[in-house]
């Protein structure tokens, strides 16, 4: 809130614009990054100077993704996002090779079922919650508590991936939406607990054109996009730009926020 009667200029008003390489010298871990949104985020952070560590389940896809980055600026570590041993391997490797962690993007998520909640197998619900919610929390816990990453000392930043499905009911992906509502609240709670040392924010996309979301638009993309004021679906680059902003010094006064990146569809009365 500004004071219009004050004659003093805020310090930020005279600050120089941020460089196009906002993550120069920084190290970022991005989970679920062999393709889609995660890979898009890794590309954007790397283009702005970060050394990126990509994680995902399948080694072949992950190695193929990392091969596109400039030599020495990206590292692949395969494993399951909800596996404690995998998380330990990732953070131990980052500590040994780089000695620091600056940005953690908790992107890994699953939605193995489609249909009404009343018919949902509870084991599937438990798996979704384990990966999407408890997995996100575990990545943050392990990063914060790792003794050699200096995440707090580096004034680290966490960006989680929520969804507009966590804001409004979305047909067929109800429990996924429930898990993402939990991620949004988890994000806000972590931000309060970890401030002032670590900022924590989330990005909540609507439908983004990835393999993960294919069932939501395949064969009817134009129809789905017609509900969006911008008249198109999202791309990984759209979400990567939002994540890069929240992870950068440009957002240094922003924490505990969920940035909806949905082409206006929720406001227009649509759903995920």
mmCIF file of C-alpha atoms in Angstrom:
data_model
loop_
_atom_site.group_PDB
_atom_site.id
_atom_site.type_symbol
_atom_site.label_atom_id
_atom_site.label_comp_id
_atom_site.label_asym_id
_atom_site.label_seq_id
_atom_site.Cartn_x
_atom_site.Cartn_y
_atom_site.Cartn_z
ATOM 1 C CA UNK A 1 0.000 0.000 0.000
ATOM 2 C CA UNK A 2 1.463 3.376 -0.988
ATOM 3 C CA UNK A 3 1.264 6.688 0.865
ATOM 4 C CA UNK A 4 0.324 9.347 -1.671
ATOM 5 C CA UNK A 5 1.152 12.143 0.806
ATOM 6 C CA UNK A 6 4.780 11.102 1.206
ATOM 7 C CA UNK A 7 7.443 13.002 -0.731
ATOM 8 C CA UNK A 8 10.023 10.251 -0.369
ATOM 9 C CA UNK A 9 10.561 7.983 -3.359
ATOM 10 C CA UNK A 10 10.607 4.214 -2.649
ATOM 11 C CA UNK A 11 14.060 2.721 -3.073
ATOM 12 C CA UNK A 12 12.764 0.303 -5.718
ATOM 13 C CA UNK A 13 11.589 3.159 -7.927
ATOM 14 C CA UNK A 14 15.142 4.068 -8.901
ATOM 15 C CA UNK A 15 16.468 0.522 -9.105
ATOM 16 C CA UNK A 16 17.928 -0.580 -12.406
ATOM 17 C CA UNK A 17 15.940 -3.117 -14.439
ATOM 18 C CA UNK A 18 16.895 -6.722 -13.829
ATOM 19 C CA UNK A 19 19.241 -8.415 -16.280
ATOM 20 C CA UNK A 20 18.016 -10.877 -18.860
ATOM 21 C CA UNK A 21 20.157 -13.460 -17.027
ATOM 22 C CA UNK A 22 18.500 -13.256 -13.641
ATOM 23 C CA UNK A 23 19.795 -16.647 -12.489
ATOM 24 C CA UNK A 24 23.468 -16.254 -13.362
ATOM 25 C CA UNK A 25 25.562 -18.386 -10.989
ATOM 26 C CA UNK A 26 22.509 -20.051 -9.462
ATOM 27 C CA UNK A 27 21.563 -23.717 -9.277
ATOM 28 C CA UNK A 28 17.978 -24.872 -9.803
ATOM 29 C CA UNK A 29 16.373 -28.289 -9.294
ATOM 30 C CA UNK A 30 13.250 -28.981 -11.358
ATOM 31 C CA UNK A 31 11.279 -32.162 -10.705
ATOM 32 C CA UNK A 32 9.268 -33.908 -13.412
ATOM 33 C CA UNK A 33 11.389 -32.209 -16.038
ATOM 34 C CA UNK A 34 11.909 -34.694 -18.862
ATOM 35 C CA UNK A 35 9.132 -33.099 -20.917
ATOM 36 C CA UNK A 36 6.190 -30.701 -20.860
ATOM 37 C CA UNK A 37 5.966 -27.951 -18.261
ATOM 38 C CA UNK A 38 8.972 -29.156 -16.273
ATOM 39 C CA UNK A 39 11.262 -29.161 -19.305
ATOM 40 C CA UNK A 40 9.920 -25.766 -20.351
ATOM 41 C CA UNK A 41 10.808 -24.371 -16.926
ATOM 42 C CA UNK A 42 14.290 -25.884 -17.068
ATOM 43 C CA UNK A 43 14.869 -24.333 -20.490
ATOM 44 C CA UNK A 44 13.788 -20.887 -19.298
ATOM 45 C CA UNK A 45 15.878 -20.899 -16.108
ATOM 46 C CA UNK A 46 18.889 -22.176 -18.030
ATOM 47 C CA UNK A 47 18.465 -19.519 -20.709
ATOM 48 C CA UNK A 48 18.605 -16.948 -17.908
ATOM 49 C CA UNK A 49 21.871 -18.313 -16.546
ATOM 50 C CA UNK A 50 20.987 -21.120 -14.130
ATOM 51 C CA UNK A 51 22.645 -24.479 -13.964
ATOM 52 C CA UNK A 52 19.673 -26.834 -13.970
ATOM 53 C CA UNK A 53 19.236 -30.261 -12.439
ATOM 54 C CA UNK A 54 16.386 -32.193 -14.030
ATOM 55 C CA UNK A 55 14.668 -35.122 -12.384
ATOM 56 C CA UNK A 56 12.079 -37.560 -13.753
ATOM 57 C CA UNK A 57 11.207 -41.261 -13.651
ATOM 58 C CA UNK A 58 12.501 -42.438 -17.030
ATOM 59 C CA UNK A 59 16.275 -42.193 -17.615
ATOM 60 C CA UNK A 60 16.046 -42.336 -21.406
ATOM 61 C CA UNK A 61 13.654 -39.402 -21.737
ATOM 62 C CA UNK A 62 15.548 -37.449 -19.110
ATOM 63 C CA UNK A 63 18.920 -37.941 -20.772
ATOM 64 C CA UNK A 64 17.444 -36.934 -24.120
ATOM 65 C CA UNK A 65 16.084 -33.750 -22.562
ATOM 66 C CA UNK A 66 19.378 -32.826 -20.906
ATOM 67 C CA UNK A 67 21.298 -33.378 -24.149
ATOM 68 C CA UNK A 68 19.731 -30.228 -25.629
ATOM 69 C CA UNK A 69 21.302 -27.923 -23.023
ATOM 70 C CA UNK A 70 24.709 -26.274 -23.377
ATOM 71 C CA UNK A 71 27.454 -28.569 -22.115
ATOM 72 C CA UNK A 72 28.034 -28.343 -18.388
ATOM 73 C CA UNK A 73 24.847 -26.412 -17.628
ATOM 74 C CA UNK A 74 22.393 -29.270 -17.038
ATOM 75 C CA UNK A 75 22.374 -32.524 -15.133
ATOM 76 C CA UNK A 76 19.925 -35.455 -15.219
ATOM 77 C CA UNK A 77 19.100 -37.588 -12.182
ATOM 78 C CA UNK A 78 16.429 -40.224 -12.720
ATOM 79 C CA UNK A 79 14.106 -41.524 -10.029
ATOM 80 C CA UNK A 80 10.604 -41.410 -8.593
ATOM 81 C CA UNK A 81 9.575 -38.093 -7.098
ATOM 82 C CA UNK A 82 8.059 -39.741 -4.026
ATOM 83 C CA UNK A 83 11.129 -41.894 -3.310
ATOM 84 C CA UNK A 84 13.210 -40.627 -0.345
ATOM 85 C CA UNK A 85 16.342 -42.282 -1.731
ATOM 86 C CA UNK A 86 15.931 -40.419 -5.017
ATOM 87 C CA UNK A 87 15.534 -37.079 -3.273
ATOM 88 C CA UNK A 88 18.623 -37.779 -1.183
ATOM 89 C CA UNK A 89 20.592 -38.655 -4.319
ATOM 90 C CA UNK A 90 19.509 -35.448 -6.027
ATOM 91 C CA UNK A 91 20.427 -33.139 -3.171
ATOM 92 C CA UNK A 92 23.650 -34.962 -2.284
ATOM 93 C CA UNK A 93 24.731 -34.737 -5.930
ATOM 94 C CA UNK A 94 23.868 -31.040 -6.115
ATOM 95 C CA UNK A 95 25.840 -30.404 -2.922
ATOM 96 C CA UNK A 96 28.880 -32.314 -4.165
ATOM 97 C CA UNK A 97 28.949 -30.841 -7.671
ATOM 98 C CA UNK A 98 27.784 -27.276 -7.061
ATOM 99 C CA UNK A 99 27.820 -26.664 -3.320
ATOM 100 C CA UNK A 100 24.572 -24.728 -3.310
ATOM 101 C CA UNK A 101 20.876 -24.663 -4.171
ATOM 102 C CA UNK A 102 19.026 -21.487 -5.099
ATOM 103 C CA UNK A 103 15.757 -22.541 -6.726
ATOM 104 C CA UNK A 104 13.558 -25.592 -6.213
ATOM 105 C CA UNK A 105 10.681 -26.114 -8.639
ATOM 106 C CA UNK A 106 8.370 -28.866 -7.379
ATOM 107 C CA UNK A 107 6.657 -29.725 -10.639
ATOM 108 C CA UNK A 108 6.305 -33.526 -10.487
ATOM 109 C CA UNK A 109 2.696 -34.652 -10.338
ATOM 110 C CA UNK A 110 0.428 -37.462 -11.468
ATOM 111 C CA UNK A 111 -3.186 -38.085 -12.408
ATOM 112 C CA UNK A 112 -3.554 -41.774 -13.275
ATOM 113 C CA UNK A 113 -7.350 -41.872 -13.264
ATOM 114 C CA UNK A 114 -10.203 -40.043 -14.970
ATOM 115 C CA UNK A 115 -13.826 -40.119 -13.883
ATOM 116 C CA UNK A 116 -16.206 -39.262 -11.027
ATOM 117 C CA UNK A 117 -14.994 -39.267 -7.429
ATOM 118 C CA UNK A 118 -17.721 -41.656 -6.276
ATOM 119 C CA UNK A 119 -16.284 -44.407 -8.479
ATOM 120 C CA UNK A 120 -12.630 -43.734 -7.729
ATOM 121 C CA UNK A 121 -10.397 -46.454 -6.322
ATOM 122 C CA UNK A 122 -9.050 -45.199 -2.996
ATOM 123 C CA UNK A 123 -5.605 -46.634 -3.673
ATOM 124 C CA UNK A 124 -5.387 -44.343 -6.707
ATOM 125 C CA UNK A 125 -6.420 -41.385 -4.548
ATOM 126 C CA UNK A 126 -3.719 -42.241 -2.020
ATOM 127 C CA UNK A 127 -1.083 -42.427 -4.765
ATOM 128 C CA UNK A 128 -2.112 -39.031 -6.162
ATOM 129 C CA UNK A 129 -1.945 -37.478 -2.710
ATOM 130 C CA UNK A 130 1.403 -39.126 -1.946
ATOM 131 C CA UNK A 131 3.061 -37.813 -5.105
ATOM 132 C CA UNK A 132 1.355 -34.456 -5.582
ATOM 133 C CA UNK A 133 1.100 -33.273 -1.982
ATOM 134 C CA UNK A 134 3.380 -35.253 0.302
ATOM 135 C CA UNK A 135 5.982 -35.461 -2.443
ATOM 136 C CA UNK A 136 5.984 -31.679 -2.826
ATOM 137 C CA UNK A 137 6.343 -31.232 0.920
ATOM 138 C CA UNK A 138 9.135 -33.790 1.090
ATOM 139 C CA UNK A 139 11.196 -32.061 -1.619
ATOM 140 C CA UNK A 140 10.980 -28.808 0.314
ATOM 141 C CA UNK A 141 11.782 -30.468 3.638
ATOM 142 C CA UNK A 142 14.830 -32.235 2.231
ATOM 143 C CA UNK A 143 16.132 -29.084 0.543
ATOM 144 C CA UNK A 144 15.760 -26.983 3.674
ATOM 145 C CA UNK A 145 17.324 -29.561 6.006
ATOM 146 C CA UNK A 146 20.252 -30.559 3.789
ATOM 147 C CA UNK A 147 23.363 -29.377 5.600
ATOM 148 C CA UNK A 148 25.499 -28.684 2.526
ATOM 149 C CA UNK A 149 23.039 -26.934 0.208
ATOM 150 C CA UNK A 150 22.812 -23.681 2.205
ATOM 151 C CA UNK A 151 19.292 -23.160 0.901
ATOM 152 C CA UNK A 152 18.333 -20.746 3.684
ATOM 153 C CA UNK A 153 21.653 -18.901 3.553
ATOM 154 C CA UNK A 154 21.280 -18.412 -0.203
ATOM 155 C CA UNK A 155 17.823 -16.896 0.325
ATOM 156 C CA UNK A 156 16.441 -19.747 -1.730
ATOM 157 C CA UNK A 157 13.158 -19.827 -3.556
ATOM 158 C CA UNK A 158 10.553 -22.558 -3.992
ATOM 159 C CA UNK A 159 7.946 -22.604 -6.750
ATOM 160 C CA UNK A 160 5.312 -25.332 -6.668
ATOM 161 C CA UNK A 161 2.904 -26.314 -9.429
ATOM 162 C CA UNK A 162 -0.757 -26.167 -8.484
ATOM 163 C CA UNK A 163 -3.690 -26.040 -10.935
ATOM 164 C CA UNK A 164 -6.926 -24.198 -11.574
ATOM 165 C CA UNK A 165 -8.492 -27.609 -10.952
ATOM 166 C CA UNK A 166 -7.657 -26.875 -7.326
ATOM 167 C CA UNK A 167 -9.746 -23.691 -7.449
ATOM 168 C CA UNK A 168 -12.926 -24.914 -9.105
ATOM 169 C CA UNK A 169 -14.436 -28.378 -9.643
ATOM 170 C CA UNK A 170 -13.278 -29.877 -12.934
ATOM 171 C CA UNK A 171 -15.087 -32.819 -14.478
ATOM 172 C CA UNK A 172 -13.194 -36.076 -14.553
ATOM 173 C CA UNK A 173 -10.141 -34.906 -12.603
ATOM 174 C CA UNK A 174 -11.748 -34.250 -9.251
ATOM 175 C CA UNK A 175 -9.184 -35.800 -6.938
ATOM 176 C CA UNK A 176 -6.312 -34.341 -8.918
ATOM 177 C CA UNK A 177 -7.941 -30.965 -8.246
ATOM 178 C CA UNK A 178 -8.266 -31.793 -4.561
ATOM 179 C CA UNK A 179 -4.568 -32.608 -4.421
ATOM 180 C CA UNK A 180 -3.718 -29.337 -6.140
ATOM 181 C CA UNK A 181 -5.921 -27.369 -3.725
ATOM 182 C CA UNK A 182 -3.794 -28.939 -1.007
ATOM 183 C CA UNK A 183 -0.624 -27.909 -2.844
ATOM 184 C CA UNK A 184 -1.838 -24.295 -2.942
ATOM 185 C CA UNK A 185 -2.490 -24.253 0.803
ATOM 186 C CA UNK A 186 0.754 -26.094 1.459
ATOM 187 C CA UNK A 187 2.571 -23.403 -0.508
ATOM 188 C CA UNK A 188 1.085 -20.600 1.547
ATOM 189 C CA UNK A 189 1.769 -22.344 4.836
ATOM 190 C CA UNK A 190 5.381 -23.086 3.911
ATOM 191 C CA UNK A 191 5.870 -19.471 2.873
ATOM 192 C CA UNK A 192 4.742 -18.259 6.293
ATOM 193 C CA UNK A 193 6.919 -20.785 8.113
ATOM 194 C CA UNK A 194 10.064 -20.343 6.001
ATOM 195 C CA UNK A 195 10.083 -16.561 5.689
ATOM 196 C CA UNK A 196 12.090 -14.391 5.678
ATOM 197 C CA UNK A 197 14.829 -16.731 4.466
ATOM 198 C CA UNK A 198 12.965 -18.649 1.760
ATOM 199 C CA UNK A 199 10.140 -17.458 -0.482
ATOM 200 C CA UNK A 200 7.508 -19.989 -1.553
ATOM 201 C CA UNK A 201 4.973 -19.395 -4.332
ATOM 202 C CA UNK A 202 2.901 -21.469 -6.734
ATOM 203 C CA UNK A 203 1.737 -21.287 -10.327
ATOM 204 C CA UNK A 204 -1.739 -22.671 -11.100
ATOM 205 C CA UNK A 205 -2.147 -23.400 -14.823
ATOM 206 C CA UNK A 206 -5.310 -24.249 -16.723
ATOM 207 C CA UNK A 207 -4.992 -26.612 -19.702
ATOM 208 C CA UNK A 208 -1.473 -26.571 -21.099
ATOM 209 C CA UNK A 209 -0.654 -28.382 -24.335
ATOM 210 C CA UNK A 210 1.408 -31.272 -22.991
ATOM 211 C CA UNK A 211 1.208 -35.045 -23.148
ATOM 212 C CA UNK A 212 0.040 -35.012 -19.512
ATOM 213 C CA UNK A 213 -3.070 -32.975 -20.407
ATOM 214 C CA UNK A 214 -3.847 -34.604 -23.763
ATOM 215 C CA UNK A 215 -7.112 -36.177 -22.568
ATOM 216 C CA UNK A 216 -8.466 -32.706 -21.769
ATOM 217 C CA UNK A 217 -8.197 -31.311 -25.290
ATOM 218 C CA UNK A 218 -7.189 -33.939 -27.876
ATOM 219 C CA UNK A 219 -9.437 -33.833 -30.920
ATOM 220 C CA UNK A 220 -11.305 -30.758 -29.695
ATOM 221 C CA UNK A 221 -8.649 -28.158 -29.029
ATOM 222 C CA UNK A 222 -10.509 -25.349 -30.794
ATOM 223 C CA UNK A 223 -13.667 -26.074 -28.796
ATOM 224 C CA UNK A 224 -11.801 -26.137 -25.482
ATOM 225 C CA UNK A 225 -9.838 -22.988 -26.315
ATOM 226 C CA UNK A 226 -13.024 -21.094 -27.204
ATOM 227 C CA UNK A 227 -13.825 -20.820 -23.478
ATOM 228 C CA UNK A 228 -10.576 -18.929 -22.882
ATOM 229 C CA UNK A 229 -10.611 -15.142 -23.360
ATOM 230 C CA UNK A 230 -7.201 -15.398 -25.056
ATOM 231 C CA UNK A 231 -8.680 -18.082 -27.396
ATOM 232 C CA UNK A 232 -5.807 -20.514 -27.044
ATOM 233 C CA UNK A 233 -4.534 -23.121 -24.626
ATOM 234 C CA UNK A 234 -1.393 -22.642 -22.610
ATOM 235 C CA UNK A 235 2.092 -23.756 -23.561
ATOM 236 C CA UNK A 236 4.987 -24.877 -21.359
ATOM 237 C CA UNK A 237 6.666 -21.579 -22.207
ATOM 238 C CA UNK A 238 3.733 -19.653 -20.731
ATOM 239 C CA UNK A 239 4.136 -21.433 -17.411
ATOM 240 C CA UNK A 240 7.922 -21.234 -17.518
ATOM 241 C CA UNK A 241 7.739 -17.454 -17.760
ATOM 242 C CA UNK A 242 5.524 -17.278 -14.674
ATOM 243 C CA UNK A 243 7.816 -19.597 -12.714
ATOM 244 C CA UNK A 244 10.923 -17.660 -13.732
ATOM 245 C CA UNK A 245 9.357 -14.430 -12.520
ATOM 246 C CA UNK A 246 8.395 -15.865 -9.132
ATOM 247 C CA UNK A 247 11.841 -17.438 -8.686
ATOM 248 C CA UNK A 248 13.725 -14.264 -9.588
ATOM 249 C CA UNK A 249 14.734 -11.177 -7.643
ATOM 250 C CA UNK A 250 12.025 -9.321 -9.538
ATOM 251 C CA UNK A 251 9.587 -11.066 -7.179
ATOM 252 C CA UNK A 252 11.667 -10.490 -4.058
ATOM 253 C CA UNK A 253 8.667 -9.027 -2.162
ATOM 254 C CA UNK A 254 6.288 -11.762 -3.256
ATOM 255 C CA UNK A 255 5.669 -14.906 -1.233
ATOM 256 C CA UNK A 256 2.720 -17.101 -0.228
ATOM 257 C CA UNK A 257 1.009 -16.410 -3.557
ATOM 258 C CA UNK A 258 -0.680 -18.676 -6.099
ATOM 259 C CA UNK A 259 -0.340 -17.122 -9.552
ATOM 260 C CA UNK A 260 -3.186 -18.287 -11.780
ATOM 261 C CA UNK A 261 -1.930 -18.728 -15.347
ATOM 262 C CA UNK A 262 -5.094 -19.696 -17.176
ATOM 263 C CA UNK A 263 -5.692 -17.413 -20.127
ATOM 264 C CA UNK A 264 -8.618 -15.929 -18.183
ATOM 265 C CA UNK A 265 -10.749 -19.098 -18.310
ATOM 266 C CA UNK A 266 -11.670 -19.217 -14.628
ATOM 267 C CA UNK A 267 -12.839 -15.604 -14.588
ATOM 268 C CA UNK A 268 -14.829 -16.278 -17.750
ATOM 269 C CA UNK A 269 -16.668 -19.102 -16.003
ATOM 270 C CA UNK A 270 -14.777 -22.062 -17.403
ATOM 271 C CA UNK A 271 -12.861 -24.886 -15.737
ATOM 272 C CA UNK A 272 -9.653 -26.849 -16.156
#
